[in-house]
Tab-separated table of C-alpha atoms in Angstrom:
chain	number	residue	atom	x	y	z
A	1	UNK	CA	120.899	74.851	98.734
A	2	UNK	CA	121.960	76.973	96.366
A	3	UNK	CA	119.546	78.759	93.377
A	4	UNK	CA	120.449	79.798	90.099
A	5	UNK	CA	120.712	83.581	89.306
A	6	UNK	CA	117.510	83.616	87.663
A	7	UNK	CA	115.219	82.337	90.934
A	8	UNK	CA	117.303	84.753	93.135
A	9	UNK	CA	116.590	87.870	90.748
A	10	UNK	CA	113.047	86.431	90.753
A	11	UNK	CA	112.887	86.727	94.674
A	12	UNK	CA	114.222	89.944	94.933
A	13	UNK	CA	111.343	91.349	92.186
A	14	UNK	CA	108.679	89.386	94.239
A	15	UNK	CA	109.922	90.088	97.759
A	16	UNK	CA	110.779	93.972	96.541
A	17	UNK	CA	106.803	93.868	95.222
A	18	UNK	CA	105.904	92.933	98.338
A	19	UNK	CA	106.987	94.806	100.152
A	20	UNK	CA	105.276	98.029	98.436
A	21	UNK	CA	101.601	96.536	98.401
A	22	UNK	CA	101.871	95.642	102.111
A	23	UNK	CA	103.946	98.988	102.996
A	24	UNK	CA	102.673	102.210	100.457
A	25	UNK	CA	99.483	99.761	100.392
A	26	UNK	CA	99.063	101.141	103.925
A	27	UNK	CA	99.725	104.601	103.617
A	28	UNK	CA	96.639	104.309	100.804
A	29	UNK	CA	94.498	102.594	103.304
A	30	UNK	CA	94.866	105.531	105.805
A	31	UNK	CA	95.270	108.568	103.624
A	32	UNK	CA	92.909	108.558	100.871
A	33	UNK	CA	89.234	109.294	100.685
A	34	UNK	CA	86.244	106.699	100.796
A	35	UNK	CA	88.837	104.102	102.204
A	36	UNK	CA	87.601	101.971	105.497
A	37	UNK	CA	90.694	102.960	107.081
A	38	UNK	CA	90.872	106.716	106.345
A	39	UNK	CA	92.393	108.133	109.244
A	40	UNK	CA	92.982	105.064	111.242
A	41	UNK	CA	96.748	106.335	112.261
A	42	UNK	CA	100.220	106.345	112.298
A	43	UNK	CA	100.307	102.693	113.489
A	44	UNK	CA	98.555	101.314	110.310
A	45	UNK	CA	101.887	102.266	108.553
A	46	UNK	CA	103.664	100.935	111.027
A	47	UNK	CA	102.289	97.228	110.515
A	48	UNK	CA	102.228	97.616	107.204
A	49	UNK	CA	105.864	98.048	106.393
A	50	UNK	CA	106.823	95.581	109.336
A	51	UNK	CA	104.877	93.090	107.645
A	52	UNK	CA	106.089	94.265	103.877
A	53	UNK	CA	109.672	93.372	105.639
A	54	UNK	CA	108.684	90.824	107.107
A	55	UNK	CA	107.289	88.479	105.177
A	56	UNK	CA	110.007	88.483	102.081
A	57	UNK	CA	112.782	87.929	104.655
A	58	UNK	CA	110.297	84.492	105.541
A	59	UNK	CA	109.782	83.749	102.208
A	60	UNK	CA	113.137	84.630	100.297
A	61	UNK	CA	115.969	85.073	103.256
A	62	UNK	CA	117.079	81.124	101.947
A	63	UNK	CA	116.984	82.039	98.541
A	64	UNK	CA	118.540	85.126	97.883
A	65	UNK	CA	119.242	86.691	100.787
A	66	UNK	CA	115.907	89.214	100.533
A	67	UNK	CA	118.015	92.330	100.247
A	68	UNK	CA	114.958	94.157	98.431
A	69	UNK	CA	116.904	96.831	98.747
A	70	UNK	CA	119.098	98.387	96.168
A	71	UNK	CA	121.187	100.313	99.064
A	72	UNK	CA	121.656	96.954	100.782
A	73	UNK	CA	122.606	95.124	97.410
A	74	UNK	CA	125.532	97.689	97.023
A	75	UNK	CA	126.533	98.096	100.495
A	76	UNK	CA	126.880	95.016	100.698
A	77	UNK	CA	129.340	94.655	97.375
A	78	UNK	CA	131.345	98.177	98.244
A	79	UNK	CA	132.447	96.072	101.594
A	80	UNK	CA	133.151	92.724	99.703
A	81	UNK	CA	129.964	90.991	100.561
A	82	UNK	CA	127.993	90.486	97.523
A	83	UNK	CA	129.822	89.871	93.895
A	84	UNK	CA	130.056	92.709	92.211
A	85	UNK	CA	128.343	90.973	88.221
A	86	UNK	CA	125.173	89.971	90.325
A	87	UNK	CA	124.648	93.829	91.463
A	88	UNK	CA	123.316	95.146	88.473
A	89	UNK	CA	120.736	92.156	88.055
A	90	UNK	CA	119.374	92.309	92.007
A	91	UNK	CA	118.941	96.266	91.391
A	92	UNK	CA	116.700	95.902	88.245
A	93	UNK	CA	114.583	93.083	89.751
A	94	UNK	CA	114.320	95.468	92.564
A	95	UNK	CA	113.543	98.544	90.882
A	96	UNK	CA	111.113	96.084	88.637
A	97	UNK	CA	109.658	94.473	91.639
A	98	UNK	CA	108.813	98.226	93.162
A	99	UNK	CA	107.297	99.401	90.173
A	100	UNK	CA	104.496	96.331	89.856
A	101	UNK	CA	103.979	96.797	93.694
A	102	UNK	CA	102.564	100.345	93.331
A	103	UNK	CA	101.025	99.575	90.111
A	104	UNK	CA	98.803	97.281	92.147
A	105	UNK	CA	98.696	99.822	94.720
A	106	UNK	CA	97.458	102.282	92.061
A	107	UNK	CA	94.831	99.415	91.132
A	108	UNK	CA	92.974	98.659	94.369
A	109	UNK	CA	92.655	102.089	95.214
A	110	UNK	CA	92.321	103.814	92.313
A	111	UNK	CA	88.372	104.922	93.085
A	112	UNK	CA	89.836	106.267	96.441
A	113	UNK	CA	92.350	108.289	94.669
A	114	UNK	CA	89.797	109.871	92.307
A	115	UNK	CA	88.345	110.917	95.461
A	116	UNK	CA	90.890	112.520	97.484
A	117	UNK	CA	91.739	116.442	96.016
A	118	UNK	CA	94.641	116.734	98.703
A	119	UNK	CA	97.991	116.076	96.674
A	120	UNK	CA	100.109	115.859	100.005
A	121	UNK	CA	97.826	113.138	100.512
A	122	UNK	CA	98.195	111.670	97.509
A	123	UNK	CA	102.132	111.782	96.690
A	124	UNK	CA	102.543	109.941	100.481
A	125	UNK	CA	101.011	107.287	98.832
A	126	UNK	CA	103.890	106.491	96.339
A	127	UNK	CA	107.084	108.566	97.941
A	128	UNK	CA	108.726	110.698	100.417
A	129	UNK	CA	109.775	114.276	101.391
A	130	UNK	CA	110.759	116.141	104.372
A	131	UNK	CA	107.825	117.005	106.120
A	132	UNK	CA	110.166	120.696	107.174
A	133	UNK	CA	110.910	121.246	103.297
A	134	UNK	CA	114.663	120.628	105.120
A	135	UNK	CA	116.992	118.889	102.838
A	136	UNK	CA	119.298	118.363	105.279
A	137	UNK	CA	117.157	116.758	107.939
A	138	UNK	CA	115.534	114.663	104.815
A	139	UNK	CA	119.637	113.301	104.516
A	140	UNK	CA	119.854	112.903	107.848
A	141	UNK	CA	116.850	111.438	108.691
A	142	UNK	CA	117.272	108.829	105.366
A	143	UNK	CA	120.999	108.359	106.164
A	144	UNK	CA	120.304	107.218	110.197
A	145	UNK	CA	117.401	105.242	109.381
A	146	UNK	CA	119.321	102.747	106.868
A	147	UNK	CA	122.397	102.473	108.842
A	148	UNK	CA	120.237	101.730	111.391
A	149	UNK	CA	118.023	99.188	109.240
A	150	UNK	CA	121.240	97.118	107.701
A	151	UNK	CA	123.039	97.027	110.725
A	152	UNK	CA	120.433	95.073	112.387
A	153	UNK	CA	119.217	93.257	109.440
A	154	UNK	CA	122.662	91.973	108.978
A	155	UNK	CA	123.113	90.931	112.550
A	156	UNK	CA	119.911	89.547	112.839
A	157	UNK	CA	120.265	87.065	110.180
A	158	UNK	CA	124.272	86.567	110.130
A	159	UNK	CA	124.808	86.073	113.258
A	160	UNK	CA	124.723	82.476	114.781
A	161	UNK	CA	121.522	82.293	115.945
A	162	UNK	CA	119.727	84.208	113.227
A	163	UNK	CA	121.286	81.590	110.917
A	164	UNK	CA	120.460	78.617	112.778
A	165	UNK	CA	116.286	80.080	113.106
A	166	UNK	CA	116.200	82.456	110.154
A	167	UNK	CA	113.099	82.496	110.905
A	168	UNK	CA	113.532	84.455	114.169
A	169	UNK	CA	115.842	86.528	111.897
A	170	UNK	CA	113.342	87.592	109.855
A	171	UNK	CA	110.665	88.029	112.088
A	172	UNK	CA	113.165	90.672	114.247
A	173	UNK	CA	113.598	92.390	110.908
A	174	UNK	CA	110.442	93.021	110.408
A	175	UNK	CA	110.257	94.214	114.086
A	176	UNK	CA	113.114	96.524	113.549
A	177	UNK	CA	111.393	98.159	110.220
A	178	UNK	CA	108.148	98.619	111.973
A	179	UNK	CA	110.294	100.378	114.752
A	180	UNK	CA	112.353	102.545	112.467
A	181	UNK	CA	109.104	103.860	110.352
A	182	UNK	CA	107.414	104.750	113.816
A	183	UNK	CA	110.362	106.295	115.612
A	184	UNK	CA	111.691	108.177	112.425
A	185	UNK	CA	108.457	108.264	110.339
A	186	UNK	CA	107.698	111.609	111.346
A	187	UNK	CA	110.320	113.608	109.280
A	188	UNK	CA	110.051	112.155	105.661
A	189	UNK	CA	108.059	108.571	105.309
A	190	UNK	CA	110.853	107.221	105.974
A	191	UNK	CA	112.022	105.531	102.490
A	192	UNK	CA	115.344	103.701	103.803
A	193	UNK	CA	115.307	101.882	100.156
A	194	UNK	CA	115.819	103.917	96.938
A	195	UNK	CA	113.622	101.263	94.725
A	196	UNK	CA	110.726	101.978	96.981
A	197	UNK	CA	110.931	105.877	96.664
A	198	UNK	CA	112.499	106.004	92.896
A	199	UNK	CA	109.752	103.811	90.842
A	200	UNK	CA	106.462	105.001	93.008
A	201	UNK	CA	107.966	109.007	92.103
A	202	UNK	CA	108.078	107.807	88.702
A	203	UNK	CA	104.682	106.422	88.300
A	204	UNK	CA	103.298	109.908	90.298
A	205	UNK	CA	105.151	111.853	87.219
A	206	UNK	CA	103.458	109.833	84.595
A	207	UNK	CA	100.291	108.909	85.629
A	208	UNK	CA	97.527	111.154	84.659
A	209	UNK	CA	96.212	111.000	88.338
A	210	UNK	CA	93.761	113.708	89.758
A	211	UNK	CA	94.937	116.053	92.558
A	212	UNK	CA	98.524	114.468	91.829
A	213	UNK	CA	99.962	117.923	92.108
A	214	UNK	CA	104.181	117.875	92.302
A	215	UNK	CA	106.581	114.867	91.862
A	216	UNK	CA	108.974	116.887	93.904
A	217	UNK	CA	112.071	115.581	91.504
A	218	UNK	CA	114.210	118.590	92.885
A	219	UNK	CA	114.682	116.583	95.870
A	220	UNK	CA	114.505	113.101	94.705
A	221	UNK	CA	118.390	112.303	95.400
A	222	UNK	CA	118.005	112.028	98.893
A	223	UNK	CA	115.946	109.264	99.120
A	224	UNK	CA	118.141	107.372	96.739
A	225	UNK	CA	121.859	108.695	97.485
A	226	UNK	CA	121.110	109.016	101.708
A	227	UNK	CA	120.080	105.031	101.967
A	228	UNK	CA	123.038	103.972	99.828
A	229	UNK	CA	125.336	105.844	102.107
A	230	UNK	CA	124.072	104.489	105.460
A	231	UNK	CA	123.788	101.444	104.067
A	232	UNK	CA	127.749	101.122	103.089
A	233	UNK	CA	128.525	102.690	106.814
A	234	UNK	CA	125.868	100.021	108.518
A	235	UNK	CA	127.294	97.278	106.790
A	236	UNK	CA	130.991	98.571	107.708
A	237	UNK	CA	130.442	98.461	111.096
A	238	UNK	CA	128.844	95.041	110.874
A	239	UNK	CA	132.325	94.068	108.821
A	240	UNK	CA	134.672	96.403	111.508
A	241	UNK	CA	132.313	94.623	114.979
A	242	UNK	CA	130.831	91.713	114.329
């Protein structure tokens, strides 16, 4: 079936919301003050953003291709996959969609960030940075993880039997997000999507939150330049292999 431009822009701001109440949702749960799952781990996260994945690829894979993901909207046009006019309308329905997901964030646990006075704590809940203060390793890290993430997203649901079950699709992209935030969590966050690090940063800056502390702008291009570029090589090698 095919969907107008407006209901696919529409999925990609609801699937893109998702994606940070279920996944920065998490890192709230376990990292701020007064909340029932302060502390609970590592693995918390872990569901979280398999399940922020997840579920959008369930709900929107049929409709417009759940790419929540500005790095995997332009990959995917740099190597002729995607039309180029629809780019610019998927990116602001993601960057949209990312902003109302930590608002609501913001909103459920906004009496558990009035009690928590450590900022580290606090900025993990709406971005990323490199746990070493190592720009490098923040590119690297960033850079890996996306490649990593389109490559299998792509053959997971283009492939012939992710197309005939895109349910099973899905469901193994959720798997391989969950996998990617555990094995390469430790460094930076991971972010592996510039929406979901760009528009939570932004809110940090503006809010007046308490114990906010920095917005760490000077290294807020690696998040967002690092996914684009292992997105366009993951989704080259899915062109050049598969």
């Amino acid at each position: 079936m095919d969907y107008s431009l407006f209901t696919r822009v529409l999925a990609e701001f609801l699937g893109t919301a998702i994606l940070l109440i279920l996944g920065n949702g998490s890192v709230a749960a376990v990292s701020l003050k007064g909340s029932k799952e302060f502390r609970a781990g590592w693995i918390i996260i872990v569901i979280g953003y398999a399940c922020g994945v997840m579920f959008p690829c369930l709900m929107f894979g049929g409709v417009s291709g759940a790419h929540i993901n500005p790095a995997m909207t332009l990959a995917q046009a740099i190597n002729g996959m995607f039309p180029w006019n629809e780019v610019l309308p998927y990116i602001a329905a993601q960057l949209l969609g990312a902003l109302v997901g930590q608002l609501i964030v913001i909103l459920c646990y906004w009496p558990y960030y009035k009690q928590t006075d450590d900022s580290d704590a606090v900025f993990g809940t709406f971005s990323t940075n490199d746990a070493a203060g190592n720009m490098f390793n923040y590119f690297v890290n960033e850079f890996v993880g996306t490649m990593i993430l389109v490559l299998c997203a792509l053959c997971s649901l283009s492939l012939p039997w992710g197309k005939e079950n895109l349910a099973a699709g899905a469901i193994t992209v959720g798997f391989v997000c969950g996998a990617l935030v555990a094995a390469l969590g430790g460094p930076t966050g991971p972010a592996l999507n510039p929406a979901r690090d760009l528009m939570p940063r932004l809110l940090h800056q503006v809010l007046p939150m308490p114990h906010k502390g920095s917005s760490h702008w000077k290294e807020a291009w690696v998040p967002v330049v690092a996914p684009i570029c292992g997105a366009t090589v993951g989704v080259a090698l899915f062109t050049l292999f598969v």
